[in-house]
Every structure is written in C-alpha cells, then in structure tokens.
Short mmCIF file of C-alpha atoms and ligand atoms in Angstrom, two decimals:
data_model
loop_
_atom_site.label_atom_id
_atom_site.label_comp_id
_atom_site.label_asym_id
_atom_site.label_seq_id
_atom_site.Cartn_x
_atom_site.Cartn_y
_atom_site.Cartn_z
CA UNK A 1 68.34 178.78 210.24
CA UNK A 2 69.23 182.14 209.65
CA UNK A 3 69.07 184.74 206.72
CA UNK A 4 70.71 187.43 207.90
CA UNK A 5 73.70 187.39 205.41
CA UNK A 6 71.13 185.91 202.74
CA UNK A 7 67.64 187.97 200.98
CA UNK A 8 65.64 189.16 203.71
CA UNK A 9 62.17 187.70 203.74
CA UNK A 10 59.80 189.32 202.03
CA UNK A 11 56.16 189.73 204.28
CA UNK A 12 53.75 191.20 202.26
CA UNK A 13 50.55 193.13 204.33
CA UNK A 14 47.29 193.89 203.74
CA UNK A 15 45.61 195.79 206.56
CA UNK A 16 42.96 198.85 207.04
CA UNK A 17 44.32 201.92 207.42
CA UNK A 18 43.25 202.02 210.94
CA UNK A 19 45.33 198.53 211.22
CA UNK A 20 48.29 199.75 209.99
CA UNK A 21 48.79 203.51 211.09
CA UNK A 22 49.27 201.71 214.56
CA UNK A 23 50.97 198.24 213.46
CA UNK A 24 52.95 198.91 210.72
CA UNK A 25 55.13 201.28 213.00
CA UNK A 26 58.67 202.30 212.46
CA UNK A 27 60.20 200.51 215.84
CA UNK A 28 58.70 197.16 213.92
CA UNK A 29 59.89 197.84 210.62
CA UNK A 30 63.52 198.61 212.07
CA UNK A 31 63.60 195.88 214.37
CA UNK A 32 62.02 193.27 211.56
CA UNK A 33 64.75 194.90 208.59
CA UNK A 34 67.99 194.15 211.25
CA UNK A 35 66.08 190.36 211.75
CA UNK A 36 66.13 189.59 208.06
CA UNK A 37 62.92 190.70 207.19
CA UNK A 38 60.82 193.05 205.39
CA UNK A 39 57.30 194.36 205.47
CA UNK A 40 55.60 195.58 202.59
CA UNK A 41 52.58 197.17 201.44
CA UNK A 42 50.34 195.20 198.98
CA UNK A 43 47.68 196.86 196.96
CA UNK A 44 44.52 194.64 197.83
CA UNK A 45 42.95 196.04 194.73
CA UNK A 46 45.84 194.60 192.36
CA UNK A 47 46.21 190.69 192.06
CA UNK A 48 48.20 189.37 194.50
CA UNK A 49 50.22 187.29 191.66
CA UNK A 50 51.47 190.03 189.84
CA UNK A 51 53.09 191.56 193.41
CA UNK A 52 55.61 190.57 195.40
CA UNK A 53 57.61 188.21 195.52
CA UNK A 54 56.45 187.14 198.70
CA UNK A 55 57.79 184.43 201.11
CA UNK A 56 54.39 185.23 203.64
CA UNK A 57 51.31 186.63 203.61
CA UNK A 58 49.77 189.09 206.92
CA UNK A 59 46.23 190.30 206.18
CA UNK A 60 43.42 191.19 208.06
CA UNK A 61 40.97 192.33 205.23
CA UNK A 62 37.59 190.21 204.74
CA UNK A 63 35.19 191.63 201.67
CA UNK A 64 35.05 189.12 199.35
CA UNK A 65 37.23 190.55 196.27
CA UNK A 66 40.47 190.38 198.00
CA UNK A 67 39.09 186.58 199.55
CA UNK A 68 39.06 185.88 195.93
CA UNK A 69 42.51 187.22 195.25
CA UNK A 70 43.88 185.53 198.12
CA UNK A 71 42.66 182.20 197.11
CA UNK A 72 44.11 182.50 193.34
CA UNK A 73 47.13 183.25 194.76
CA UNK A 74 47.34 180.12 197.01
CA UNK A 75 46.62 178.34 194.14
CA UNK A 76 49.27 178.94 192.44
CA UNK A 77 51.37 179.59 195.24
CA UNK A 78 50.54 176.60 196.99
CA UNK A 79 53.83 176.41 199.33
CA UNK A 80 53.71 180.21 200.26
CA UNK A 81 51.80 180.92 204.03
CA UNK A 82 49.01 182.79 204.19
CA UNK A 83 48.30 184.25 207.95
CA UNK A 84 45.35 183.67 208.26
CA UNK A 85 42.69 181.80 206.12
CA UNK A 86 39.32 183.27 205.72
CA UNK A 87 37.54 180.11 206.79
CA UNK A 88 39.13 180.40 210.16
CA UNK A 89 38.68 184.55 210.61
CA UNK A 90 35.29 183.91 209.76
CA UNK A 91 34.68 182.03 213.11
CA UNK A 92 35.75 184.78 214.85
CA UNK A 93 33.70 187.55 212.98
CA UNK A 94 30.57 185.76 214.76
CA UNK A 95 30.22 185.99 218.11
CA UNK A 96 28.33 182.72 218.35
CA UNK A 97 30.96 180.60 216.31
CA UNK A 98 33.20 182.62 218.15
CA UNK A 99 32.68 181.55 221.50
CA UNK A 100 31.56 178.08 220.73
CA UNK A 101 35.13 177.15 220.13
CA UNK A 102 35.82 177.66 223.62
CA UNK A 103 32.57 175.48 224.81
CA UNK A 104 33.84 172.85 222.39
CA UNK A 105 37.37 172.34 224.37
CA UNK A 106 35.81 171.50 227.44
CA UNK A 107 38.42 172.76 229.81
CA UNK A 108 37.84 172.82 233.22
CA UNK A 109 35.95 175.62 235.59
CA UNK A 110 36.28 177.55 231.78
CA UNK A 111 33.39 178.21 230.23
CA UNK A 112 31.41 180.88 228.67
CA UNK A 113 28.53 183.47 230.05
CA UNK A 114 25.21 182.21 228.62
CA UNK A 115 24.06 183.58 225.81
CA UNK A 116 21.58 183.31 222.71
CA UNK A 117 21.18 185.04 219.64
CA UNK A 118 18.18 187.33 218.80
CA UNK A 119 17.32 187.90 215.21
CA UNK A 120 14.65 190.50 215.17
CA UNK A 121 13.56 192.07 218.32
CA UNK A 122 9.79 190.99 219.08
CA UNK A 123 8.61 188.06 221.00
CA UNK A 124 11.92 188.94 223.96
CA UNK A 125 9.12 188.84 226.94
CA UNK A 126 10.23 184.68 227.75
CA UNK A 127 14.08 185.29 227.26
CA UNK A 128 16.05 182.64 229.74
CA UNK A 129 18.77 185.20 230.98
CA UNK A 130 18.99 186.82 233.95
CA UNK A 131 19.62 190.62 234.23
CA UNK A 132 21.58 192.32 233.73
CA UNK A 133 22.87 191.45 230.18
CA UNK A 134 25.01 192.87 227.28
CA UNK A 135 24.27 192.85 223.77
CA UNK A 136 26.77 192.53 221.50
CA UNK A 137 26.20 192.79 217.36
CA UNK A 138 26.37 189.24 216.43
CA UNK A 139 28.98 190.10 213.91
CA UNK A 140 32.12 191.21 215.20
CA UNK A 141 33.62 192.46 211.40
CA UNK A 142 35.64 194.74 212.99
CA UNK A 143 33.38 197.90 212.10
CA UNK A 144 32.95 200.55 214.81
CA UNK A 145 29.09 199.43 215.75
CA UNK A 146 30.72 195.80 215.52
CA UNK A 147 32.03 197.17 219.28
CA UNK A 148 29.00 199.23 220.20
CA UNK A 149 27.53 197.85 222.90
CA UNK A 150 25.19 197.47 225.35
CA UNK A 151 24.38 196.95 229.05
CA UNK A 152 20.73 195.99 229.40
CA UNK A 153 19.44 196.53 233.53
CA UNK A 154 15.13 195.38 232.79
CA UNK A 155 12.63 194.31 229.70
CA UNK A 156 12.68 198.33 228.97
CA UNK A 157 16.63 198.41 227.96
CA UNK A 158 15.60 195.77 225.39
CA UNK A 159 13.49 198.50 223.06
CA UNK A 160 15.39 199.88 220.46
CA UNK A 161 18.38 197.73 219.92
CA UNK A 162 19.36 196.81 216.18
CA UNK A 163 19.11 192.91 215.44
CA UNK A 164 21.09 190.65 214.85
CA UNK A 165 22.76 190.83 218.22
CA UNK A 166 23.23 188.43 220.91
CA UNK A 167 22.56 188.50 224.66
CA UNK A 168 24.71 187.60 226.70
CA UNK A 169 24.70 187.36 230.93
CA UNK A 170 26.62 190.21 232.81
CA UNK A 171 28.84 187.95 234.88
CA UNK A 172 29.97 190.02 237.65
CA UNK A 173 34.24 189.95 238.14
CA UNK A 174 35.87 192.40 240.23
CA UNK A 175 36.39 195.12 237.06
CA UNK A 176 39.41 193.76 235.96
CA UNK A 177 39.65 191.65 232.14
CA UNK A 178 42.82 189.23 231.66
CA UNK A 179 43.57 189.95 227.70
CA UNK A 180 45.83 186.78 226.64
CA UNK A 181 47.61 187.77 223.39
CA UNK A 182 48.67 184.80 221.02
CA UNK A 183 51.46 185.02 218.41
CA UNK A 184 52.66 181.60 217.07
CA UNK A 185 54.51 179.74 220.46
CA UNK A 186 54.63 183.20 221.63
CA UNK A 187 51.65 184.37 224.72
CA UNK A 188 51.16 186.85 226.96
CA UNK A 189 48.44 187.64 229.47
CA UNK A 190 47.77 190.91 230.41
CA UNK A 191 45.15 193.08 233.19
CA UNK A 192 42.70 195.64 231.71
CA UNK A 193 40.18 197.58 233.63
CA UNK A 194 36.52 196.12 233.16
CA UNK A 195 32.67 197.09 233.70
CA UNK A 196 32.39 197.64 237.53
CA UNK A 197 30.57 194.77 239.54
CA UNK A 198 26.70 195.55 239.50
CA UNK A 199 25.34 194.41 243.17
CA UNK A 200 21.82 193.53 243.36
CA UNK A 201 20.75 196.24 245.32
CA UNK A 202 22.05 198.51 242.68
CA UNK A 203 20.26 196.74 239.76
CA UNK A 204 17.21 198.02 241.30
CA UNK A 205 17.71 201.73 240.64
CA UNK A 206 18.96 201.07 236.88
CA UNK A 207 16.61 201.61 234.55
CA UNK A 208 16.93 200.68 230.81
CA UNK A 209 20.11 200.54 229.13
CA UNK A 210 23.70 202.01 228.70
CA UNK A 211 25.56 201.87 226.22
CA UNK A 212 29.89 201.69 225.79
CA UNK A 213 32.23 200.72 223.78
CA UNK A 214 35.86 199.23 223.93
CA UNK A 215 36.19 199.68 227.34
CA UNK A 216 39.30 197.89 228.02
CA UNK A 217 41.14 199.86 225.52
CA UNK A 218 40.38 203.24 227.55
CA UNK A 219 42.50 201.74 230.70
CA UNK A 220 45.29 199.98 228.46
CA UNK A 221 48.07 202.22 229.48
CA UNK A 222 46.99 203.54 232.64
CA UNK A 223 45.90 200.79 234.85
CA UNK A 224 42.63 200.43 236.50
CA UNK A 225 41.91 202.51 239.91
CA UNK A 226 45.15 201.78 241.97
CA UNK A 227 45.50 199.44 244.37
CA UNK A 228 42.51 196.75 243.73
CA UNK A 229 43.49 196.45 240.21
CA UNK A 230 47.39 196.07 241.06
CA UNK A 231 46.61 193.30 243.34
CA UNK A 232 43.49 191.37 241.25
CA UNK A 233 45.84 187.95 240.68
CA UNK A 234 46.09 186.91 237.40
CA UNK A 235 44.90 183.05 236.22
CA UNK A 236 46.96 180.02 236.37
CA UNK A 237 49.10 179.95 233.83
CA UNK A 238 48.28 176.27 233.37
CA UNK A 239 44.73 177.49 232.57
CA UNK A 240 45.75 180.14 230.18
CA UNK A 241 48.22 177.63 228.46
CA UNK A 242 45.66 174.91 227.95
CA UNK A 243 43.53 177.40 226.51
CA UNK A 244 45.93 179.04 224.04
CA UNK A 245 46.94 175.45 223.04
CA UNK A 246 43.48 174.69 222.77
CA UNK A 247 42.18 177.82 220.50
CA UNK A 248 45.31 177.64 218.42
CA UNK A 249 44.82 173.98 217.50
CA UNK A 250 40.68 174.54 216.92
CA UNK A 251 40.47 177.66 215.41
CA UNK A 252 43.78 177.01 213.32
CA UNK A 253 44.90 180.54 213.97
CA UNK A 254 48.17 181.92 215.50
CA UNK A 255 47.62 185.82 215.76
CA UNK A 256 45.01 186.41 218.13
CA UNK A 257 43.72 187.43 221.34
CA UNK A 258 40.67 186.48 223.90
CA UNK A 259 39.37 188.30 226.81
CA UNK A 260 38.78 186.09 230.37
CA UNK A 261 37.33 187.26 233.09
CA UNK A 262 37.18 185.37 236.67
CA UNK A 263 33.60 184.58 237.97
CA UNK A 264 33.12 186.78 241.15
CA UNK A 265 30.48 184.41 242.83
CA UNK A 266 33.06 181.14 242.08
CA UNK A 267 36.78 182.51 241.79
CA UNK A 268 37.70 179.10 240.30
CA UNK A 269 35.58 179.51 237.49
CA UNK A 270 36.88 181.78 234.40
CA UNK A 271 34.81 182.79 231.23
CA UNK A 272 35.79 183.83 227.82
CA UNK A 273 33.82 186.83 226.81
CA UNK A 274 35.68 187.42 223.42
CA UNK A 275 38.07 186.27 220.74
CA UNK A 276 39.94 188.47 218.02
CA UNK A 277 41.70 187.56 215.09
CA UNK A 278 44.98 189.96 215.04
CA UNK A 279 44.52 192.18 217.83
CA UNK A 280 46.48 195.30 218.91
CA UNK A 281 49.98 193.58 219.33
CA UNK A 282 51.61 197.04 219.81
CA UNK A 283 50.52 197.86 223.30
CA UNK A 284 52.05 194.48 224.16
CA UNK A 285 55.99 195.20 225.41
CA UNK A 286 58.30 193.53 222.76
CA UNK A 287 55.94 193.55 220.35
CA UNK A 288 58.76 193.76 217.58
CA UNK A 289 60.54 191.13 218.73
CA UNK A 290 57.26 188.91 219.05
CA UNK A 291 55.88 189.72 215.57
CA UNK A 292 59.45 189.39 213.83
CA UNK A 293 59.96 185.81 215.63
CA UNK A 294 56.73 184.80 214.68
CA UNK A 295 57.22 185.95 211.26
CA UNK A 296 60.44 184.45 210.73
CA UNK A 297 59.09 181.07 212.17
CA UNK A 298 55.96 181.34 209.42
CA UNK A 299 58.16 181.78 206.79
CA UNK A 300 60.78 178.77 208.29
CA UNK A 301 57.56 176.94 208.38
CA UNK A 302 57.97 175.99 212.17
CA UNK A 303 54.12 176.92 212.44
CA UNK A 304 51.85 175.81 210.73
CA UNK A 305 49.78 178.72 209.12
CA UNK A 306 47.11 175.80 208.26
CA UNK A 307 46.09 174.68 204.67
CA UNK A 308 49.00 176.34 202.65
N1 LIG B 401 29.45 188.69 229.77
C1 LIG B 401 30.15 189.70 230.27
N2 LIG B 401 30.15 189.93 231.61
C2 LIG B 401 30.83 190.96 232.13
N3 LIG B 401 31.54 191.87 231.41
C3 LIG B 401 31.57 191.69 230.08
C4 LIG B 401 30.89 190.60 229.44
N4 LIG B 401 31.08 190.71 228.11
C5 LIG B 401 31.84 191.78 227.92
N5 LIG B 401 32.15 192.40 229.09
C6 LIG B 401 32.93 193.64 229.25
O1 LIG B 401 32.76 194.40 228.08
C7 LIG B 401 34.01 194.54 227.37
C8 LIG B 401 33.74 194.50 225.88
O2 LIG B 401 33.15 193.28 225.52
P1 LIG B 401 33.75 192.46 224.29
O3 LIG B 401 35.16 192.16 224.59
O4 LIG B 401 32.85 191.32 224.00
O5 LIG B 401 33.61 193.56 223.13
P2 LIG B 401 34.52 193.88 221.86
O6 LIG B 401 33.99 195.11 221.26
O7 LIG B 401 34.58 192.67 221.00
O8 LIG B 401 35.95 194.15 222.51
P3 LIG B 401 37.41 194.18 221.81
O9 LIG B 401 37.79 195.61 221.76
O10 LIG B 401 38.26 193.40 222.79
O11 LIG B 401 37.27 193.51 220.50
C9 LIG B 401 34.87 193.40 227.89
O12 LIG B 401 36.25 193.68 227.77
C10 LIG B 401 34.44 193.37 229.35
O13 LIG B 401 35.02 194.46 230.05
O1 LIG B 402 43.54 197.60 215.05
P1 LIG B 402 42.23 196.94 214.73
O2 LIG B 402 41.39 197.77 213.85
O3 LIG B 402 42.44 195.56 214.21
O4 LIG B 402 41.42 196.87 216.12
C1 LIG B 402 41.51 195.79 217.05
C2 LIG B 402 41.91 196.30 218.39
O5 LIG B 402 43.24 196.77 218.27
P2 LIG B 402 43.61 198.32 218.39
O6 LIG B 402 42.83 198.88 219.52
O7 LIG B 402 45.08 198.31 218.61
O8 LIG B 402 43.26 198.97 217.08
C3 LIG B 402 41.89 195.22 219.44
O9 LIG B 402 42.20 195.75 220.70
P3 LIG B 402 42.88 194.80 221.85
O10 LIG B 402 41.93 193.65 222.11
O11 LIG B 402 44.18 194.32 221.33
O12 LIG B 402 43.01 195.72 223.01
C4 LIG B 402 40.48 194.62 219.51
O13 LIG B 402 39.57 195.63 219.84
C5 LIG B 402 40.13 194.06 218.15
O14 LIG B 402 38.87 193.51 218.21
C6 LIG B 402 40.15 195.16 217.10
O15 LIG B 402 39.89 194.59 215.84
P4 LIG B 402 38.48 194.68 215.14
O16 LIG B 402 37.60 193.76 215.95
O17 LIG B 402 38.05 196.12 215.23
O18 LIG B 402 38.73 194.21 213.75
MG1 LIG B 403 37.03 192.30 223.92
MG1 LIG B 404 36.22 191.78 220.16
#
C-alpha cells in the first residue's frame, strides 16, 4: 500500500528534549517527508484530542498527566496506534520486571545475572551474591541517577548507596556488550565496549566501590581497544532472533533495545543485563529508513502496536 501520491501520514511525537534534539533529526525528517510521512511536535501539556489529526502516536514521556491524556485520547480514538502503552513501558522502568521477562521465556543457555532487590540498606551482612556486584537504581525512569551506577568489590562498597537499588552479580565477559536494537520486524545487533574482566587476583586489591555511568555509550562510535574487540564474535543469530521474537511478543513492545553479554567462564551461556523502551536508534546505520518503515507499517497496521 502506498501513500505517496495520497496525504502523508501524520506521526505525532512526544519526547524530552534530550529525546528529540538527537531523534527528531533533519536526515529523519527528510527521509520520512519523501516516504509519505510526517513528524510532528505535540504539546504534551495540551489535550491530545484537540491536536493533530494524527494517524500514530510516538511518545516516550511517563508522568502521569500526559498517561491521562493519552488514555482519553485512545478512547475516543480507539482505531488510532499508540507506540507504546504505559502498561508495557512500565515493565521496563523497573529493573526487576524488567529482566524477569527474559527469565519468563526460558530460552536456552540465556538467562540473567542473579540479582535481588534491596529496599533500605541495613541488615546487607547475609546477602547471597558473590563479589563483585553492580547496583543499579531499581527504577530505570530514564533520569540521569536512573544510569548512575555502581561496581561494588567487598561489604565496605555497600555503605552509602541510595535505596531502592538492586544488586546484581558482575558476570565477567571479555569487555565487549552485544546491544540488539528492535524496531517492528526490523533488528540489529551491534558490539559496544564493556566493564573490563575483573580476575580474582585483582578483586583482592579493590577496595570499596566505583562508580560509572553509561559506559557503552562512551565507545559507541569508536570501537573498543582494537583488535580483541574487532574479533569478539557476535551471538547466533538464532539466539538473538528467538529472543527479539520472544521480548516483542511478552513485553508487547516494538521500539526497544537489550544489552547481552556472553558468560566468560561458559561461552555458550549469554545474559541479558538490560532492556530499554526506545533507545538511541540514531547511532544505528539506516536509522531513517528503519524508523520510517516501521512507522509506515504502524500506521498500515502490519504491527500490532497492542491494545489500540
Ligand atoms: N551484571 C553485569 N555484569 C557485567 N557487566 C555489567 C552487568 N550489568 C551491567 N554491566 C555493564 O554496565 C553497563 C551498564 O549497565 P546497564 O546497561 O544495566 O545500565 P543502564 O544505565 O541501564 O544502560 P543504558 O545506557 O543501556 O540504558 C552495561 O552496558 C555493561 O557494560
Ligand atoms: O535518548 P534517551 O534520553 O531516550 O536515552 C536513551 C539512550 O539513548 P541516547 O544515548 O541516544 O540518548 C539509550 O542508549 P543506547 O542503549 O541506545 O546506547 C539508553 O541509554 C536508554 O536507556 C536511554 O533512555 P533512558 O533510559 O535514559 O530513558
Ligand atoms: Mg544498558
Ligand atoms: Mg538501561
């Protein structure tokens, strides 16, 4: 079906500033406008029913007034696609829910590290993780401290971190993260430079803690340190299909990504360290092309955006 000598489709967004100085970029907008469709700006503040018209809804926006809009507008708008609904953000802005979608698929030799949740900080002298570990702010709302985290090397490193936050196991994996991007049928799987492996013998002389932040996001144009990274193979592509397929169909989501890394101690074995709803599409290549298909498949209604 095309549109092309028909109205363009009208995509309405609503996206943090952050989100859409590097989204909503002119190479997408030109490349979407000769494809038939149009992006444009809607004011979260405003209801939704008196803008537009829309054919499809982007957002990535979560306090509860524009929830609220949203869901008077699929009321009345009930044939109109909304990408995404709350409900199924939601399960990614905890990183328990999060990663218990992953668990719940049951794929083989994929998994996730082991973790538990710690809700105020006393009482961690009996904790059944092995050092070292990372804690992560259980919610993961997209907020700069949502990403500030921490490696924890001893009982010491656990003082002064802020609860709610989960602990996960450091699982060590050759310093390289496989970042699968999702968009509709469309996915990719790219290599990002990772934490370095920490040997045993070096866990003795770290003390404490040390904290970082996004550090996959420092390497993503660059690489990691030559030749190791260039040569780190990436996972089946059976493994990363089932569990894109998998994901998709259980969180009911089509715009995200998840970071996998590859056990070092049993290469066969991958784990899923993190899931995020609409990601940073434009350091994919062909990211026009990829958002504009998927778009124009929303609106076509070849996927399924899920309740609307
Ligand atoms: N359990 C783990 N074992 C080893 N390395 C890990 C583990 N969890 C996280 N990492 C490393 O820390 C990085 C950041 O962790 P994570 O992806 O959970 O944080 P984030 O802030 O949600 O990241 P993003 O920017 O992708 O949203 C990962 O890309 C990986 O390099
Ligand atoms: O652009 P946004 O503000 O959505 O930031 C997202 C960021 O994209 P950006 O680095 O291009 O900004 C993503 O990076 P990649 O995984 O794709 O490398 C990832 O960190 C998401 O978790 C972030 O979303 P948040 O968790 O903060 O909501
Ligand atoms: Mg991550
Ligand atoms: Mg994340």
């Amino acid at each position: 079906m095309s549109n092309l000598s028909s109205k363009p489709y009208q995509i309405g967004y609503a996206l943090t500033p952050k989100k859409e100085q590097t989204f909503i970029v002119p190479s997408l907008l030109s490349h979407a406008s000769q494809n038939g469709v149009v992006l444009t700006k809607i004011d979260p503040t405003k209801p939704l029913i008196q803008q537009g018209p829309f054919d499809c809804i982007l957002h990535k926006l979560y306090d509860s007034d524009w929830k609220q809009n949203l869901q008077d507008f699929a009321s009345r708008n009930p044939n109109i696609p909304i990408i995404a609904s709350p409900e199924s953000i939601d399960i990614l802005r905890n990183r328990i829910s999060m990663l218990e979608t992953v668990s719940k698929l049951k794929i083989n030799n994929t998994g996730v590290p082991k973790q538990i949740t710690i809700t105020e900080v006393t009482g961690l002298e009996n904790l059944k993780l092995n050092f070292p570990l990372i804690a992560k702010p259980l919610d993961a709302d997209g907020s700069e401290t949502s990403h500030k985290l921490h490696l924890i090397f001893d009982k010491d490193g656990l003082n002064n971190l802020t609860a709610p936050f989960v602990l996960q196991e450091f699982v060590n994996h050759g310093g390289v993260v496989f970042k699968v991007y999702v968009a509709g049928k469309y996915f990719r799987c790219v290599k990002r430079k990772s934490l370095p492996d920490i040997s045993e013998e070096k866990l003795v002389n770290l003390k404490g803690s040390l904290p970082f932040s996004q550090v996959s996001n420092l390497a993503a144009a660059g690489g990691g340190e030559g030749c190791k990274f260039e040569k780190t193979e990436m996972p089946p592509e059976s493994l990363v299909k089932e569990l894109v397929e998998g994901l998709k169909e259980k969180l009911r989501l089509n715009l995200f990504n998840f970071d996998v890394i590859r056990d070092g101690k049993n290469k066969e074995n991958y784990l899923v360290i993190d899931i995020n709803y609409f990601p940073g599409y434009a350091k994919m290549p062909d990211f026009e092309s990829v958002i504009t298909d998927f778009l124009r498949d929303v609106v076509h209604k070849d996927i399924n955006c899920g309740d609307n």
